[in-house]
Coordinates of C-alpha atoms (C1' of nucleotides) in Angstrom, one line a residue:
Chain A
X1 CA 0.0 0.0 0.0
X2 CA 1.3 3.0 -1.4
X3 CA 0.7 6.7 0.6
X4 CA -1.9 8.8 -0.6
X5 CA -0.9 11.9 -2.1
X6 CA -1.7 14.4 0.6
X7 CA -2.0 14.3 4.5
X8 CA -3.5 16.0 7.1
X9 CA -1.4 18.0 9.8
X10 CA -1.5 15.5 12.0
X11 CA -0.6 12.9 9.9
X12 CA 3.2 13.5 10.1
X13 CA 4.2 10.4 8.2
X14 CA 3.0 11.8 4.9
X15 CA 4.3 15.6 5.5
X16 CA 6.8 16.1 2.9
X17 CA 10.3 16.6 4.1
X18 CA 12.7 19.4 3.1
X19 CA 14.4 16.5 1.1
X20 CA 11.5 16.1 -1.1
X21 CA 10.3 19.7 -1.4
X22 CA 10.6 21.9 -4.6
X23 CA 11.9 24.4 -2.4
X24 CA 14.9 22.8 -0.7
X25 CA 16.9 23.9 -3.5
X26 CA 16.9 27.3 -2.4
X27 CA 16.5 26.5 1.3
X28 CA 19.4 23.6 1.8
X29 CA 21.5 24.3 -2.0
X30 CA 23.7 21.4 -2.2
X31 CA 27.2 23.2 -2.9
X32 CA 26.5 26.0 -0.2
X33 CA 29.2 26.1 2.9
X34 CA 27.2 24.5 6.0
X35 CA 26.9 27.9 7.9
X36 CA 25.1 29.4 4.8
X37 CA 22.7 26.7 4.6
X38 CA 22.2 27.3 8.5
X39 CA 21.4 30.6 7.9
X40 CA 19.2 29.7 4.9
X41 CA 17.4 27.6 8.0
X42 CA 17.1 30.2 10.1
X43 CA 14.9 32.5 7.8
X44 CA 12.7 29.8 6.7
X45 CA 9.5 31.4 8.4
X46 CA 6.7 28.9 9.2
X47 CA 3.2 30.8 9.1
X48 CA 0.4 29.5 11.0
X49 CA -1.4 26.3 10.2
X50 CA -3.9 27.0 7.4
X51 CA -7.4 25.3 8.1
X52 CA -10.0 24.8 5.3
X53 CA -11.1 27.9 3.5
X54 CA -8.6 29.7 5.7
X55 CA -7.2 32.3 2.7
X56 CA -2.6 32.2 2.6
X57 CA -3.1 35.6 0.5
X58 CA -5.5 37.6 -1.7
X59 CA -5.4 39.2 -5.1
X60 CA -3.6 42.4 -4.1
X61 CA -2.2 42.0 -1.3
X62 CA 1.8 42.7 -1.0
X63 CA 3.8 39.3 -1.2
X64 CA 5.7 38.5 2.1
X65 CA 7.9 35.6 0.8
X66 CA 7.8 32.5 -1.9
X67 CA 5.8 29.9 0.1
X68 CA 6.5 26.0 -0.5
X69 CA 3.5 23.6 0.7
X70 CA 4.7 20.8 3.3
X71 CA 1.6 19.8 4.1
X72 CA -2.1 19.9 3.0
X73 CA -3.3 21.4 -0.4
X74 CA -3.8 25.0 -1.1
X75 CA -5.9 26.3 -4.6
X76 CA -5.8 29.8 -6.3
X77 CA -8.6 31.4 -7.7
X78 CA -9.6 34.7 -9.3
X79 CA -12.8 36.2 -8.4
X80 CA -15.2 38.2 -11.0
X81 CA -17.0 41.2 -10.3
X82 CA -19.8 39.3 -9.8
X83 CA -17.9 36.8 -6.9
X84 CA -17.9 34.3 -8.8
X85 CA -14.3 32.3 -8.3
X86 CA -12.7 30.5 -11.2
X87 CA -9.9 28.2 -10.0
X88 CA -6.9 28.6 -11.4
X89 CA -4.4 26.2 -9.7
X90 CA -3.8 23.5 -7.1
X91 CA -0.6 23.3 -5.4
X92 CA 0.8 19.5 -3.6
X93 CA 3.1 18.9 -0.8
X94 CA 6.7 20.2 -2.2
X95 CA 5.4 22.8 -4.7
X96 CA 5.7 26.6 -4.6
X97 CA 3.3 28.8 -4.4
X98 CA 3.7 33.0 -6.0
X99 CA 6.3 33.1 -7.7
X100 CA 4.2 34.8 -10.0
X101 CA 3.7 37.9 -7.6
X102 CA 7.9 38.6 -7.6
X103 CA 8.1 41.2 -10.6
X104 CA 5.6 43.7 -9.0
X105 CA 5.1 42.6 -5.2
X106 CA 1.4 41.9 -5.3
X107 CA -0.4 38.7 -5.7
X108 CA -2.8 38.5 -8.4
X109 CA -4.6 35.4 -7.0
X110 CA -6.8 34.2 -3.9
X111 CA -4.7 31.3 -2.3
X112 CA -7.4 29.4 -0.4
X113 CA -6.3 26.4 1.9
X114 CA -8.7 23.2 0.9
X115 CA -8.3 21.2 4.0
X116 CA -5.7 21.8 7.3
X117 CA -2.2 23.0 5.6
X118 CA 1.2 24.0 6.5
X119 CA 3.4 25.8 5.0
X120 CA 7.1 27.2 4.5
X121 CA 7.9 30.9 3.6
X122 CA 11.2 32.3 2.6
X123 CA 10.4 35.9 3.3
X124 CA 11.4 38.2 -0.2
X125 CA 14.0 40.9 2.0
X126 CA 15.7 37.8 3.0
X127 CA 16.0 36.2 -0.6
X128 CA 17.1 39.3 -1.9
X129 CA 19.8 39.8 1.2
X130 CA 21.2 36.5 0.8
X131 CA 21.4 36.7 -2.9
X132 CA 23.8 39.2 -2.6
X133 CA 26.4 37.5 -1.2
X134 CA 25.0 33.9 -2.7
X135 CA 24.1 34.4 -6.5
X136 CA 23.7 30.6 -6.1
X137 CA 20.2 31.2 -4.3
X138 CA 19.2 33.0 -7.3
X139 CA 20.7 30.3 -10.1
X140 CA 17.9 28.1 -8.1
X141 CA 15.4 31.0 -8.2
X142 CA 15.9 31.2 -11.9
X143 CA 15.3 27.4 -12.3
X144 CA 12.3 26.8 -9.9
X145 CA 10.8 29.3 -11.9
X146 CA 11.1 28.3 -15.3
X147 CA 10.3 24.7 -14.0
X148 CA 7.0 26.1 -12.9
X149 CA 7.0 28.2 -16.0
X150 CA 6.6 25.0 -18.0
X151 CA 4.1 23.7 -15.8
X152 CA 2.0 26.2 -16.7
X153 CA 2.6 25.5 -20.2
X154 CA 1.2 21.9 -19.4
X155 CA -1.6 23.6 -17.6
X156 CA -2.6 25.8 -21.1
X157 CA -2.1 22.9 -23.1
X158 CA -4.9 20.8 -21.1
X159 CA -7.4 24.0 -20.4
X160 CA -7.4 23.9 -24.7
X161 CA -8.0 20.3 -24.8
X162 CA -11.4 20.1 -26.8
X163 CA -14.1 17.9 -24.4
X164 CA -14.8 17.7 -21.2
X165 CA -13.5 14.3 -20.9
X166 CA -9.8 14.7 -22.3
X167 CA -9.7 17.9 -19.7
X168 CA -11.1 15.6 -17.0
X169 CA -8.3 13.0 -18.3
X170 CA -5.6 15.8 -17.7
X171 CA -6.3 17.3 -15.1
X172 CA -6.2 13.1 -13.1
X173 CA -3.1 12.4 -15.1
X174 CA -1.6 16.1 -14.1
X175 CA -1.9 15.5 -10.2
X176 CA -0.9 11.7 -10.7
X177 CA 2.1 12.8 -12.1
X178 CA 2.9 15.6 -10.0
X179 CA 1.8 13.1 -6.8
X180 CA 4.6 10.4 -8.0
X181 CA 7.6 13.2 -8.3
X182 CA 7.1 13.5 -5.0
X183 CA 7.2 10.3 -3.5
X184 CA 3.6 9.4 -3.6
X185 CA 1.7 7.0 -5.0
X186 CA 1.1 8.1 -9.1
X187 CA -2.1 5.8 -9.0
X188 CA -4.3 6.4 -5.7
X189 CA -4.3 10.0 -5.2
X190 CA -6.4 12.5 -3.6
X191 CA -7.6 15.4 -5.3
X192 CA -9.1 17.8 -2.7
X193 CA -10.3 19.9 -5.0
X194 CA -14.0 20.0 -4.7
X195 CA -16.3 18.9 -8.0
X196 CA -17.2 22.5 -8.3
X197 CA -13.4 23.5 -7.7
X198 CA -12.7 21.3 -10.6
X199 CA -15.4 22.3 -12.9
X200 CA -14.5 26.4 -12.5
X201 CA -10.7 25.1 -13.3
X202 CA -11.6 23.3 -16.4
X203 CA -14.8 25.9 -17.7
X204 CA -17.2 23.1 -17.2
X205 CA -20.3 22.7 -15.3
X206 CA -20.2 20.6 -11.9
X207 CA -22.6 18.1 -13.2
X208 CA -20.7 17.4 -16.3
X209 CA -17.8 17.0 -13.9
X210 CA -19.6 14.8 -11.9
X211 CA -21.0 13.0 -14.8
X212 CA -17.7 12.0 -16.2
X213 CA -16.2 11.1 -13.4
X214 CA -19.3 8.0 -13.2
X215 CA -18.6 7.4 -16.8
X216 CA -14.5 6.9 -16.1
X217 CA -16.1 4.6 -12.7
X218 CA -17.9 2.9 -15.2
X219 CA -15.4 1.9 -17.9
X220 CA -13.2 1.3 -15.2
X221 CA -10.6 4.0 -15.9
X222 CA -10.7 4.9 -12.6
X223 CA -12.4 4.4 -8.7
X224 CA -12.8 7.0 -6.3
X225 CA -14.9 7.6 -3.1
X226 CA -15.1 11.1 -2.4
X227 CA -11.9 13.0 -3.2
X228 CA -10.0 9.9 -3.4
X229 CA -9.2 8.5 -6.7
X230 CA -7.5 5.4 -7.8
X231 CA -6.3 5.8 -11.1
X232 CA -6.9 1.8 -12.9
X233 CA -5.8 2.5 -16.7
X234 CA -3.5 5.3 -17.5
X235 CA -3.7 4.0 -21.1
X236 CA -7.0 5.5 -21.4
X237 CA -6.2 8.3 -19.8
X238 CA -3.9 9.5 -22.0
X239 CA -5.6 8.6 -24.7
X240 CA -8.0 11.1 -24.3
X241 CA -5.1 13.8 -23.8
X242 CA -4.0 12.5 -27.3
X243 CA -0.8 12.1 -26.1
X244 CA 1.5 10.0 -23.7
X245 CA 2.1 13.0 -21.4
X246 CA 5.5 14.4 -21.8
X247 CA 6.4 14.6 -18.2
X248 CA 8.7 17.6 -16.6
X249 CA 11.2 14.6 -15.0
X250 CA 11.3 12.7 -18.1
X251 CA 13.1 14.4 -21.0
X252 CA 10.9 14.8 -24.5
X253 CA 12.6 13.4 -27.3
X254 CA 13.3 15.4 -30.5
Chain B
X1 CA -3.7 57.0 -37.1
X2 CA -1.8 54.8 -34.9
X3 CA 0.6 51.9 -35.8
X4 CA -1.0 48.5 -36.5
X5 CA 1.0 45.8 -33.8
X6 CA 2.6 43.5 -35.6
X7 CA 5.3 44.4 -38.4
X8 CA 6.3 42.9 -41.5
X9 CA 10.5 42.6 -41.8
X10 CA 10.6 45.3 -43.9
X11 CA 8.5 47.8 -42.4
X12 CA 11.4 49.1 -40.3
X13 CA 8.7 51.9 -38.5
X14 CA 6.6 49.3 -37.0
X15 CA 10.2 47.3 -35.9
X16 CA 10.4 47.8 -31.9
X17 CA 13.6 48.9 -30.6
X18 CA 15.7 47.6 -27.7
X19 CA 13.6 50.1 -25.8
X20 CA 10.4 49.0 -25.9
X21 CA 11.4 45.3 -25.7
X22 CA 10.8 43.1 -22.2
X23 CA 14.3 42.0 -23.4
X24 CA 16.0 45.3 -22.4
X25 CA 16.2 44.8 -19.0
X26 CA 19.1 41.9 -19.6
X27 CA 20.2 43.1 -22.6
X28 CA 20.9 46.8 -20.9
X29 CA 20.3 46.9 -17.4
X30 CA 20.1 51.0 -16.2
X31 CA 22.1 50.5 -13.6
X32 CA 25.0 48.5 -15.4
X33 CA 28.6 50.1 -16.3
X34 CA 28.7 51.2 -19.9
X35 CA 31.5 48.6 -20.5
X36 CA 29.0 45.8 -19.0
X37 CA 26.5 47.0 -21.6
X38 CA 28.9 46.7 -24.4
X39 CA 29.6 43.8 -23.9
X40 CA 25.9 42.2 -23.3
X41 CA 25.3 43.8 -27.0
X42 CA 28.2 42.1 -27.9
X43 CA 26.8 39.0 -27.1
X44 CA 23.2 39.7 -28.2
X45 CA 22.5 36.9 -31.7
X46 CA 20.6 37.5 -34.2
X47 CA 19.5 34.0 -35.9
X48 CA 18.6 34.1 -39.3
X49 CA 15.3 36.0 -40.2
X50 CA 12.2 33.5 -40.4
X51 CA 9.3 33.5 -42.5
X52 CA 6.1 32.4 -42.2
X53 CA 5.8 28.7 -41.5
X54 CA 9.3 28.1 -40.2
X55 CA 10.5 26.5 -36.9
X56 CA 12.5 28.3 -34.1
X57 CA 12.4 25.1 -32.2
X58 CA 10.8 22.4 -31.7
X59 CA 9.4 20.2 -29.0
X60 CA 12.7 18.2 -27.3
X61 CA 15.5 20.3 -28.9
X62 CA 18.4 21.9 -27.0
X63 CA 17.8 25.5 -25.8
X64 CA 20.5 27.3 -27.1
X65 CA 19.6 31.1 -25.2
X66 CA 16.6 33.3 -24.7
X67 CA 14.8 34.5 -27.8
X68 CA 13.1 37.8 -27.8
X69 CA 10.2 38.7 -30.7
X70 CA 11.7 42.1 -32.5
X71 CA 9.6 42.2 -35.2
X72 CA 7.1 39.9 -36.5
X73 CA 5.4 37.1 -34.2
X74 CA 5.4 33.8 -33.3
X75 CA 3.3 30.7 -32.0
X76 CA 4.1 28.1 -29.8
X77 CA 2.4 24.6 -30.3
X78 CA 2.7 21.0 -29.3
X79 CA 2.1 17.8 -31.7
X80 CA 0.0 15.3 -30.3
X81 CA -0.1 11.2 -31.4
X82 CA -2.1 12.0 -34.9
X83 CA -0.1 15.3 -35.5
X84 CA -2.9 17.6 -34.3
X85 CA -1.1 21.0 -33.6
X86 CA -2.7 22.5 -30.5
X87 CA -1.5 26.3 -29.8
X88 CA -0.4 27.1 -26.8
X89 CA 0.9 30.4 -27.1
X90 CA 2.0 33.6 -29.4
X91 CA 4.5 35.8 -28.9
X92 CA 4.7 39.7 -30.1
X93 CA 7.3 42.3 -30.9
X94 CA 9.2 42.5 -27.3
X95 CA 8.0 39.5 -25.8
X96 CA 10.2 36.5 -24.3
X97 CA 10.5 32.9 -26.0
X98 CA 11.9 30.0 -24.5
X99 CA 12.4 30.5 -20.7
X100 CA 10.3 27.5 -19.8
X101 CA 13.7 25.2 -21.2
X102 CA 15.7 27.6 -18.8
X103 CA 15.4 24.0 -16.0
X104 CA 16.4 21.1 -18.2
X105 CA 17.6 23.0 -21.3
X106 CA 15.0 21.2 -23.8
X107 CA 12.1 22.8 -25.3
X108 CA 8.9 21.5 -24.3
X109 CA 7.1 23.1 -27.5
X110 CA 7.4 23.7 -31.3
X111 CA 8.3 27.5 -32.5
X112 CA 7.2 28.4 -35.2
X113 CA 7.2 32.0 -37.4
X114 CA 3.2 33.1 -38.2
X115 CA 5.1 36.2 -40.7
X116 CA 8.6 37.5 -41.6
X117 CA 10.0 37.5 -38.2
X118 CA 13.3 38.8 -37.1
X119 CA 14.3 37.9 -33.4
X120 CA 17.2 38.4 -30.9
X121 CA 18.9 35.5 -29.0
X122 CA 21.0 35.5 -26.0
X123 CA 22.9 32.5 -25.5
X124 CA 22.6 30.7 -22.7
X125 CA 26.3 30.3 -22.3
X126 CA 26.5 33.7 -22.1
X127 CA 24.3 34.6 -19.9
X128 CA 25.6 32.3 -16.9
X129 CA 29.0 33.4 -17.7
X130 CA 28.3 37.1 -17.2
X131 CA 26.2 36.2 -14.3
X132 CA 28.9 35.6 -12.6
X133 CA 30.3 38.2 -12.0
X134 CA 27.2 40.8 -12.4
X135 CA 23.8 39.4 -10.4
X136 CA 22.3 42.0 -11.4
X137 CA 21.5 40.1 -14.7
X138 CA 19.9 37.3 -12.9
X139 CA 17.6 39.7 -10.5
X140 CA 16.3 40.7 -14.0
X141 CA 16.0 37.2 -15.0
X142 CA 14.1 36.2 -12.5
X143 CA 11.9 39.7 -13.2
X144 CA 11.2 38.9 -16.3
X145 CA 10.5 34.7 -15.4
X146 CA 8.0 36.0 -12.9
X147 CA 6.1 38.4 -14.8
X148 CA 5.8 35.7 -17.4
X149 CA 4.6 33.0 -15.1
X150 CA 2.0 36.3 -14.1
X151 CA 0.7 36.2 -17.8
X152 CA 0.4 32.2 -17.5
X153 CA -2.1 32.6 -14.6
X154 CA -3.9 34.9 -16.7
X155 CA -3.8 32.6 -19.5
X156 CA -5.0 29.5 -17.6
X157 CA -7.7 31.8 -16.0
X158 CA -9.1 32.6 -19.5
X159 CA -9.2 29.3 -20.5
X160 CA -11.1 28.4 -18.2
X161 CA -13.9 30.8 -18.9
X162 CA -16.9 28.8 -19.4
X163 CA -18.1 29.7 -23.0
X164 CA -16.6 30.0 -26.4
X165 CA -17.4 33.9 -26.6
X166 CA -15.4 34.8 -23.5
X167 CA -12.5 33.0 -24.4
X168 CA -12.2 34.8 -27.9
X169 CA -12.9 37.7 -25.9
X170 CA -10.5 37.3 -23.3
X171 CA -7.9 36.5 -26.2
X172 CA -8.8 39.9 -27.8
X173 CA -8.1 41.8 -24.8
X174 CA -5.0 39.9 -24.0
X175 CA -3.6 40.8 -27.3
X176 CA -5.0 44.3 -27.1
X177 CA -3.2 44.6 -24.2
X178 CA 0.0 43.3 -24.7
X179 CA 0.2 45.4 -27.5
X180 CA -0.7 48.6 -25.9
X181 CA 2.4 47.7 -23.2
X182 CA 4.7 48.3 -26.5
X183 CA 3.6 51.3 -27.0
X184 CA 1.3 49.6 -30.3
X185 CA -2.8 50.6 -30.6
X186 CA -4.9 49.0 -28.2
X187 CA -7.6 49.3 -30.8
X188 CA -6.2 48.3 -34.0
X189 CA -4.7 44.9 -33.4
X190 CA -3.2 42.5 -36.0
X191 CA -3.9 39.1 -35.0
X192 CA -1.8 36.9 -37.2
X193 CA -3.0 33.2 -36.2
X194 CA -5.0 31.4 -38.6
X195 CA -9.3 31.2 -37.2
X196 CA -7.9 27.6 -36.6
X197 CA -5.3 28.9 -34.8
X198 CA -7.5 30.3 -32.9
X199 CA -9.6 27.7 -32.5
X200 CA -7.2 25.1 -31.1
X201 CA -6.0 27.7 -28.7
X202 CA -9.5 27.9 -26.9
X203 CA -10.0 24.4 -27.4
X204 CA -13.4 25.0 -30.4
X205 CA -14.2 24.1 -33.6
X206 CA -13.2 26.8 -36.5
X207 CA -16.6 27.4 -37.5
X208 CA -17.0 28.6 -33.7
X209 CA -14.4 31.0 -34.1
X210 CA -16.0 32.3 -37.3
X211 CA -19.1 32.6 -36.1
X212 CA -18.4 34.5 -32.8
X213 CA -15.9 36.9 -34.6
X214 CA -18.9 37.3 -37.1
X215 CA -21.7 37.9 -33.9
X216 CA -18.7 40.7 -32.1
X217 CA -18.8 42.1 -35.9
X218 CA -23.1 42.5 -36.3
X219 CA -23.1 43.9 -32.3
X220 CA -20.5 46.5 -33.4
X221 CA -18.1 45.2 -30.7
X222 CA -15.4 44.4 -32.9
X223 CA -14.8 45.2 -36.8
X224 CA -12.0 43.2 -38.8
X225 CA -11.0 42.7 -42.2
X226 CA -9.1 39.2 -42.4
X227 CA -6.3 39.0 -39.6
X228 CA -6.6 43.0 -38.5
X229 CA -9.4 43.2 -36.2
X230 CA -10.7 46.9 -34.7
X231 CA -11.9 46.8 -31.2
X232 CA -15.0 49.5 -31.0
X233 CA -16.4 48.4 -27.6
X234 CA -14.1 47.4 -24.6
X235 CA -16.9 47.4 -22.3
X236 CA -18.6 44.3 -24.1
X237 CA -15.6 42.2 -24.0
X238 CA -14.6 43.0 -20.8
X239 CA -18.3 42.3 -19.7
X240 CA -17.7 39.1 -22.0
X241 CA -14.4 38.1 -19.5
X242 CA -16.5 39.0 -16.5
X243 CA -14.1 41.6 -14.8
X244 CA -11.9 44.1 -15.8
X245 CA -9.2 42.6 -16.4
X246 CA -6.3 43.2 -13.8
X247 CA -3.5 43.8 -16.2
X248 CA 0.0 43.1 -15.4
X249 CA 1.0 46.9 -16.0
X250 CA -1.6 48.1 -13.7
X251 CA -1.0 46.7 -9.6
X252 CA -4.3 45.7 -8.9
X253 CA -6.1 46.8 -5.8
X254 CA -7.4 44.5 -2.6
Chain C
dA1 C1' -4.5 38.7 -64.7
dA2 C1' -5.8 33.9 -64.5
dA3 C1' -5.6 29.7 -62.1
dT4 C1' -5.0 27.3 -58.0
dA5 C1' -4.8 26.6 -53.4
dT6 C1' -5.9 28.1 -48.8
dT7 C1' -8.6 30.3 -45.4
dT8 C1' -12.9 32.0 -43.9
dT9 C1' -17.8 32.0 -43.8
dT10 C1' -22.4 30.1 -43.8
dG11 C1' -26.1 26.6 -43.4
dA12 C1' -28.2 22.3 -41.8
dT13 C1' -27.9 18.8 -38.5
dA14 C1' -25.8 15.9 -34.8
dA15 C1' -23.5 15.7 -30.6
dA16 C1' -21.9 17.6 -26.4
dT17 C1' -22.6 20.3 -22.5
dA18 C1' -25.4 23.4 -19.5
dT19 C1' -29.4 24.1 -16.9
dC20 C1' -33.0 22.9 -13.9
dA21 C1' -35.1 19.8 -10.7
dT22 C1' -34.6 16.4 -7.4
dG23 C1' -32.7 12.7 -4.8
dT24 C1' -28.7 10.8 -2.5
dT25 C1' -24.7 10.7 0.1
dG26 C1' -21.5 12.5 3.1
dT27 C1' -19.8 15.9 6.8
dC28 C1' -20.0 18.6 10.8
dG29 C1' -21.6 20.0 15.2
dC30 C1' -23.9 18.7 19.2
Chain D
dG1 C1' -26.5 8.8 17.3
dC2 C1' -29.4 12.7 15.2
dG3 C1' -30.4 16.8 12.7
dA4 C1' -28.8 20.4 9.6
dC5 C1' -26.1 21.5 5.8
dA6 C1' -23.1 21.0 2.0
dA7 C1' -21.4 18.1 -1.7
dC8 C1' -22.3 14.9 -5.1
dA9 C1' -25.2 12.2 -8.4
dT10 C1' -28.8 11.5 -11.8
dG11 C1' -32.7 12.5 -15.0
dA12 C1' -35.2 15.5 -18.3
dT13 C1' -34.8 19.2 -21.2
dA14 C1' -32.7 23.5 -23.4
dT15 C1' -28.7 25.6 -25.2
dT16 C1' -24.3 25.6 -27.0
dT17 C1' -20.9 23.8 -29.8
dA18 C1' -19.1 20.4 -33.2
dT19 C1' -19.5 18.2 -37.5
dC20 C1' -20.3 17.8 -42.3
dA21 C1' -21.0 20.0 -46.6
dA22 C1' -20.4 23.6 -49.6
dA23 C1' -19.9 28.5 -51.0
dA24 C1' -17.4 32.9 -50.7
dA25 C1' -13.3 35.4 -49.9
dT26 C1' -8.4 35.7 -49.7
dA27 C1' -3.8 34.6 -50.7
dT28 C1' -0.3 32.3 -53.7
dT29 C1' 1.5 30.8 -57.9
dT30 C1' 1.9 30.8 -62.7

DNA sequence: AAATATTTTTGATAAATATCATGTTGTCGC
DNA sequence: GCGACAACATGATATTTATCAAAAATATTT
């Protein structure tokens, strides 16, 4: 029996450790001098636990720090003028969260906790201190961020996917790959995004969500109970992306 | 009259300088000794000019630098199983190519030319050399990484709109946008992908495309003649998104 | 300029998805 | 455990979008 993908606060056997987190490139570098990465520990700020709906930052608001999930699952959304959110991302154990907010200081999402989360934060003055004296931090910096760069690529690619089920398909396949980088299990996964959550992400309609979801149960592409999915043929699954998925760990070939 | 946004190779009026590019910041950073500036021109490639149809990269190939749209434009696209192109992106006069390779140094999509396009490269080689010894480069780096990860969000937000009118909407105002930032129209936009282009972006069906660009035309929202489309009502389109849109020039309020 | 190919538009119909209504299941607080 | 509430599922119908077919407009080549 494999871990499930995320955990709750108390469940300190499936937090993430700083080994396995995107971040620990920055915080623990590998060719830094010990008393550097010691002071990199030292600035790593822990905010308070998140509960459900509990909000990390809003659309506007001044960015503190890059913050790096280490437990629980956090979503961004934008909200229109008439409240309605649209989700735009879900962020796993080990994945950072703003980056995007760096270049002018203010977020431009909601980042909404989905269930009882902690989180890292490397506060910005700090970065930009350090990075003084360590252009190392920023070499990492520049990475992390185009790595998440071509996530977001992956992200466009699926959102213009053409029905409901290939979206559906990618958005499974997206978190079962992103769950297996870090450790987890790639095929039982649990995607705490609510139906609704994943309907605003994809621009469908909760029951169509909810509809395909039966239809995968029923051809046995998957199981799931609740937010809990077991993923039974990935074959299928990326069928209906049209593609094996070219993952971000496994090189593309020409 | 005010100049159309994109610019055949010729047309040396509609060309943007180093001034107006997103590029500028690396190429010639305000602060930098003259000597440092010198030398980053020195280094700046210009690759042979492309016309319409041919490849900057493709999906899997090295990344040899950071390409920068001077004149012209460009799409990005990926190649699924049956050779479907789906479009992922497009890139105007001033705006960044290529930073999502920055992590593992391959492409993740095809480049290719939509017109005559003439582009500047900085090699990659280069660029971590001269690092070195000036950060200041990367702090601009990571400027310009972030505020394209910024635009992503956006991106994956308007994709998820739920119907096919706001998306070409939102891609309207997206263009609109961008091009006002380089100092183009706002109004008068060329828009050189193909309606199936277009279509494969949003994820619908050409005749969609057609038909909604033909609707915006009879409601005097938009007018167009081929690829050059007029914007005559802002309002609609923004009413179309569902908010203003927060733009990346303007910092948003909370 | 004529001929050819490509892109765009338009119409008719089929298929997919949204909406509305309602029932079911699960969750949370007590 | 029970009641209240939210999330999820399912059916019937309306709307949107895709598909197929073909014409019109535009671009490219000769």
């Amino acid at each position: 029996m494999t871990r499930a993908c995320q955990a709750k606060i108390s469940d300190i056997a499936t937090q993430i450790s700083c080994l396995q987190c995107s971040i620990n490139t920055i915080c623990f570098p590998s060719g830094l001098d010990l008393d550097i990465r010691d002071e990199l520990y030292n600035i790593l700020n822990h905010p308070p636990p998140l509960e459900r709906g509990d909000l990390l930052f809003r659309t506007g608001a001044t960015m503190k720090g890059i913050y790096a999930v280490r437990s629980g699952a956090i979503k961004t959304y934008i909200t229109d003028e008439n409240g309605q959110e649209q989700v735009t991302g879900y962020y796993l154990p080990g994945e950072l969260l703003g980056l995007g907010a760096i270049h002018n200081g203010r977020h431009f999402q909601n980042a909404e906790a989905l269930e009882s989360s902690y989180l890292c934060m490397i506060p910005v003055n700090d970065i930009n201190r350090l990075s003084k004296s360590h252009p190392q931090i920023q070499e990492q910096l520049i990475h992390l961020l185009s790595k998440q760069l071509q996530n977001h690529h992956k992200m466009v690619w699926h959102l213009g996917l053409k029905n409901a089920t290939s979206r559906v398909a990618a958005l499974l396949l997206n978190c079962s790959e992103r769950c297996h980088a870090r450790g987890f299990s790639a095929s039982e996964i649990k995607l705490n995004l609510s139906r609704q959550d994943i309907a605003s992400h994809l621009g469908l309609a909760v029951e169509t969500v909810s509809r395909i979801f039966g239809q995968l149960k029923k051809e046995n592409v998957i199981t799931f109970k609740g937010r809990q999915i077991d993923i039974l043929d990935f074959d299928t699954l990326n069928q209906h992306v049209g593609t094996k998925m070219a993952t971000t760990e496994k090189i593309p070939r020409i």
